PDB file of C-alpha atoms in Angstrom:
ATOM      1  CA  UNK K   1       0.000   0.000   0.000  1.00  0.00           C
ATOM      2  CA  UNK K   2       1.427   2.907  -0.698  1.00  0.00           C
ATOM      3  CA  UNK K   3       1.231   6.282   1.390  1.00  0.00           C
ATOM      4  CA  UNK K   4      -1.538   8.009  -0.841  1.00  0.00           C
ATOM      5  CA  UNK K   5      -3.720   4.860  -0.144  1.00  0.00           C
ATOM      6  CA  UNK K   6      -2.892   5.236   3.509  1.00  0.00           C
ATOM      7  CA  UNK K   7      -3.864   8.872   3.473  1.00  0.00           C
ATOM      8  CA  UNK K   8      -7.437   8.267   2.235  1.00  0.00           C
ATOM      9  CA  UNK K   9     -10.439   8.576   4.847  1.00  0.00           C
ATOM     10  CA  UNK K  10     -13.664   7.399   4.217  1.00  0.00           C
ATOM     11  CA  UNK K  11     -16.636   9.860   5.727  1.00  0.00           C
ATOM     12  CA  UNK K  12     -19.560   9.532   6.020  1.00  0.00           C
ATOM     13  CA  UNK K  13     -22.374  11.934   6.946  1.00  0.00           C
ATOM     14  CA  UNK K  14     -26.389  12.003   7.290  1.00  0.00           C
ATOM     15  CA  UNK K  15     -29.263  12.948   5.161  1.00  0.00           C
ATOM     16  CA  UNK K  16     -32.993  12.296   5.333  1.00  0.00           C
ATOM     17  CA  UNK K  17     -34.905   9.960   2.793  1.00  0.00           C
ATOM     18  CA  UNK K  18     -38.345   9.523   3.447  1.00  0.00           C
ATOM     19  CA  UNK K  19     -38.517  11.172   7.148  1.00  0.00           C
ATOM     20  CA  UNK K  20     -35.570   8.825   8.023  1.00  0.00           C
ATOM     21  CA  UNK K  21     -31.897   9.675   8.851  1.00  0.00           C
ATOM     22  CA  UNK K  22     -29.580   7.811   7.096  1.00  0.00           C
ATOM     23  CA  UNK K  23     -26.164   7.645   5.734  1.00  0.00           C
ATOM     24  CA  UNK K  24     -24.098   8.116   2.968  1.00  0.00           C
ATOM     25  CA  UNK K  25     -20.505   7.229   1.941  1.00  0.00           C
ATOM     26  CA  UNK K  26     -17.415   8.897   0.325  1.00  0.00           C
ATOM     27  CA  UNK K  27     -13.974   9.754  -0.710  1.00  0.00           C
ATOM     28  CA  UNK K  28     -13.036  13.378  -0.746  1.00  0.00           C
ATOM     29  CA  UNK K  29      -9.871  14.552  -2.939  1.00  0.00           C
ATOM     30  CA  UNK K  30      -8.752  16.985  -5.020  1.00  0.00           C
ATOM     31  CA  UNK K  31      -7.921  15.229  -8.804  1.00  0.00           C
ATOM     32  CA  UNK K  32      -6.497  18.028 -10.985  1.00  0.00           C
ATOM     33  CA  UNK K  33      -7.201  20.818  -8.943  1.00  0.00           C
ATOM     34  CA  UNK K  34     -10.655  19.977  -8.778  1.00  0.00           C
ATOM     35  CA  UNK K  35     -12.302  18.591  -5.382  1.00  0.00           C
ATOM     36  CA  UNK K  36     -14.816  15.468  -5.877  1.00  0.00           C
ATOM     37  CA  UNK K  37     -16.549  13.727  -3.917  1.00  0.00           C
ATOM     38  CA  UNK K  38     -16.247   9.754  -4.378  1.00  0.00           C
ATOM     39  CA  UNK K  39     -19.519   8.085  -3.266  1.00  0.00           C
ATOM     40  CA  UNK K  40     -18.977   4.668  -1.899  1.00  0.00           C
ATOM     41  CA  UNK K  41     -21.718   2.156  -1.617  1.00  0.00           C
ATOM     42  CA  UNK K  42     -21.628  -1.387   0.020  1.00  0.00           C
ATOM     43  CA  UNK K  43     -20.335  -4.491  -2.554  1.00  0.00           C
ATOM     44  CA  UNK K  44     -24.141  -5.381  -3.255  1.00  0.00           C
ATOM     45  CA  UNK K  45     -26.335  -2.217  -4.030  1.00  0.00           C
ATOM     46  CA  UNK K  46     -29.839  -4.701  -3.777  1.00  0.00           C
ATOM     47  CA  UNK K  47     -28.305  -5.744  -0.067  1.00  0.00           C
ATOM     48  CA  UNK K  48     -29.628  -3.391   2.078  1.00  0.00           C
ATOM     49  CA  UNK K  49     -27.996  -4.985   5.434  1.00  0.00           C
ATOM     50  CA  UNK K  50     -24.415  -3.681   3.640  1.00  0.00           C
ATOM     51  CA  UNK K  51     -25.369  -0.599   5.170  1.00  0.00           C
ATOM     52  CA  UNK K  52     -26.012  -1.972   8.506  1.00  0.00           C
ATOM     53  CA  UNK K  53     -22.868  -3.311   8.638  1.00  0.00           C
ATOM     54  CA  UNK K  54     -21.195  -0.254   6.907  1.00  0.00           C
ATOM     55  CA  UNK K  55     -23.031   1.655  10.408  1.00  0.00           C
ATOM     56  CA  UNK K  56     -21.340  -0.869  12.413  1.00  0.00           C
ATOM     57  CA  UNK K  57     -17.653  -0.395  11.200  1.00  0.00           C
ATOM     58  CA  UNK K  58     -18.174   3.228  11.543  1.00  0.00           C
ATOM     59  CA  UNK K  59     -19.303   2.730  14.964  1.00  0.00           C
ATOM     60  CA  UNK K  60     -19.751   6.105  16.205  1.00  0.00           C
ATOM     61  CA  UNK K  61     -16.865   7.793  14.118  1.00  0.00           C
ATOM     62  CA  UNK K  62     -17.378  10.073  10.786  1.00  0.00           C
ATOM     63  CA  UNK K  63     -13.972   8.761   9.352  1.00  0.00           C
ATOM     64  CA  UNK K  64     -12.948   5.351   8.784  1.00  0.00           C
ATOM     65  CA  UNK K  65      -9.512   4.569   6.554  1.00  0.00           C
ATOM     66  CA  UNK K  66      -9.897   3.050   2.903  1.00  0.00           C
ATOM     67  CA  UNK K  67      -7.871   0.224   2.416  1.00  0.00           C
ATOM     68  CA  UNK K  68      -7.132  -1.132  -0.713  1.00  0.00           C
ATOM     69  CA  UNK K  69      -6.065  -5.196  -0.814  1.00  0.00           C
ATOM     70  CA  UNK K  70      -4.680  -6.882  -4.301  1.00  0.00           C
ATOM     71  CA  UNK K  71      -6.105 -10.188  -5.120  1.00  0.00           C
ATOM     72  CA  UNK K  72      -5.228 -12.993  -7.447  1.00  0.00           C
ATOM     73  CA  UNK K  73      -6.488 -16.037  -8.379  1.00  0.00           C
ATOM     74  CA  UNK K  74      -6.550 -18.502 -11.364  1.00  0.00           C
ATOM     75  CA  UNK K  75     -10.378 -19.582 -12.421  1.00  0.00           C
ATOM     76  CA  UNK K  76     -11.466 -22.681 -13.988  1.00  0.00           C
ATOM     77  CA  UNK K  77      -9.840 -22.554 -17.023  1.00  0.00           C
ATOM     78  CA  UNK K  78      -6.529 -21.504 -15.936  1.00  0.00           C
ATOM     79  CA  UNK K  79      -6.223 -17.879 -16.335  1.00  0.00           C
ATOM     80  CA  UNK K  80      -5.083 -15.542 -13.629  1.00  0.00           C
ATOM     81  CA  UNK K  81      -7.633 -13.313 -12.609  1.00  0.00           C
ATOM     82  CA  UNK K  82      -6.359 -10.117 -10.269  1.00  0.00           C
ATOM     83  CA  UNK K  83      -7.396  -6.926  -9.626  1.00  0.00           C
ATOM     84  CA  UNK K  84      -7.962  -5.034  -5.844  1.00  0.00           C
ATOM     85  CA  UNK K  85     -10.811  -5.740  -3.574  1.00  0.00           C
ATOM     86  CA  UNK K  86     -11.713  -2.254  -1.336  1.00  0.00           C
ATOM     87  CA  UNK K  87     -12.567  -2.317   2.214  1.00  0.00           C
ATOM     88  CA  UNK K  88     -13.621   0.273   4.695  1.00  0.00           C
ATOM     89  CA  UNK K  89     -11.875  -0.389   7.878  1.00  0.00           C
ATOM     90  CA  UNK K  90     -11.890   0.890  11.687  1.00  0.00           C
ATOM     91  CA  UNK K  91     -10.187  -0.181  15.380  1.00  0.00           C
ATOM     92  CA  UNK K  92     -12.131  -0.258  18.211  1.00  0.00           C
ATOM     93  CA  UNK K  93      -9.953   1.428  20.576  1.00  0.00           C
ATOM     94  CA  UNK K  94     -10.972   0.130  24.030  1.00  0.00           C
ATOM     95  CA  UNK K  95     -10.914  -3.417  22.798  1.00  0.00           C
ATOM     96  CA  UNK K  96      -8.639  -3.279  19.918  1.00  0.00           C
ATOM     97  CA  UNK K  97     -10.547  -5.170  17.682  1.00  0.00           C
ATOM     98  CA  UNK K  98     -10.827  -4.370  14.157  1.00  0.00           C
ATOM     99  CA  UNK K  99     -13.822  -3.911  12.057  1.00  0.00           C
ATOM    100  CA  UNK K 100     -14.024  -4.556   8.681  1.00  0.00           C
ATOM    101  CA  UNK K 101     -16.714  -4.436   5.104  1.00  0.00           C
ATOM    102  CA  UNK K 102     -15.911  -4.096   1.483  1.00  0.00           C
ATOM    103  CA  UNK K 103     -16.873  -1.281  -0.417  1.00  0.00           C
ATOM    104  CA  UNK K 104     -17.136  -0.326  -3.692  1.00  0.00           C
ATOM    105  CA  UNK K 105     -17.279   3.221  -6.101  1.00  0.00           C
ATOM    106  CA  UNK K 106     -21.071   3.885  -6.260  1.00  0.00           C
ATOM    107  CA  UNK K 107     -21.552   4.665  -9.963  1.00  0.00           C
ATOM    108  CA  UNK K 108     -19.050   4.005 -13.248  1.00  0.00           C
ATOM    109  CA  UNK K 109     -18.078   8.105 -12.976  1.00  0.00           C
ATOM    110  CA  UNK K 110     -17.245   7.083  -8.887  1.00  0.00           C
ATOM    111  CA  UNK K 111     -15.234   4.020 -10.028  1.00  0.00           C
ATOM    112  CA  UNK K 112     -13.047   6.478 -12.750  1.00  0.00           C
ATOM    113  CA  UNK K 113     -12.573   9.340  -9.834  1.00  0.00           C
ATOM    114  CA  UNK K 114     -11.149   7.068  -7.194  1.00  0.00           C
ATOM    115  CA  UNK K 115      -9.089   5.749  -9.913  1.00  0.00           C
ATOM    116  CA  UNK K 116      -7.664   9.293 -10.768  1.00  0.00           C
ATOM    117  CA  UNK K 117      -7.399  10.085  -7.450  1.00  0.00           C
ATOM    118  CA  UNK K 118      -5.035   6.665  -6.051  1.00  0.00           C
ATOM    119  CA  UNK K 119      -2.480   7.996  -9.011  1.00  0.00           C
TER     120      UNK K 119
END
């Protein structure tokens, strides 16, 4: 990992849908000079408990770090298959345990910032 990827927070921060408070997911950077906002969404958009468990890493923090883990693999036919898996990951500090979910860019335009922005 190198110490860009180390430097990148996830945030999160509330808004109301439907008369309920919920939350939503990010990256902020500057690409180019100009600031984005990545949004982030849990691996499974149609899973709704992602989020629950996106709440529960977070635990009562707004930040959480963005980690980004390589993976290989060969599949059936024998061709190697990598690429990087992205997790959203916190440390509980009384107990020291650590908290983990994966993550991905929201849309295709999220996927192509965060992708300009780990250059």
């Amino acid at each position: 990992m190198t110490e860009k990827e180390k430097a990148i927070k996830v945030e999160r921060e509330t808004f109301e849908y439907k008369g309920k408070s919920c939350y939503e997911y990010y990256i902020s950077g500057v690409v180019r000079g100009r600031e984005v906002k990545i949004k982030l969404a849990p691996p499974n958009a149609n899973d709704r408990g992602g989020y629950t468990v996106l709440d529960i890493v977070f635990g009562n923090e707004s930040q959480a770090d963005f980690v980004v883990e390589p993976y290989e693999f060969e599949d059936a036919s024998g061709k190697n298959i990598s690429g990087n898996r992205f997790l959203v990951r916190t440390v509980d500090e009384e107990s020291g345990e650590t908290y983990e979910s994966a993550i991905k860019p929201a849309r295709n335009s999220d996927k192509t910032l965060l992708a300009m922005l780990m250059r």
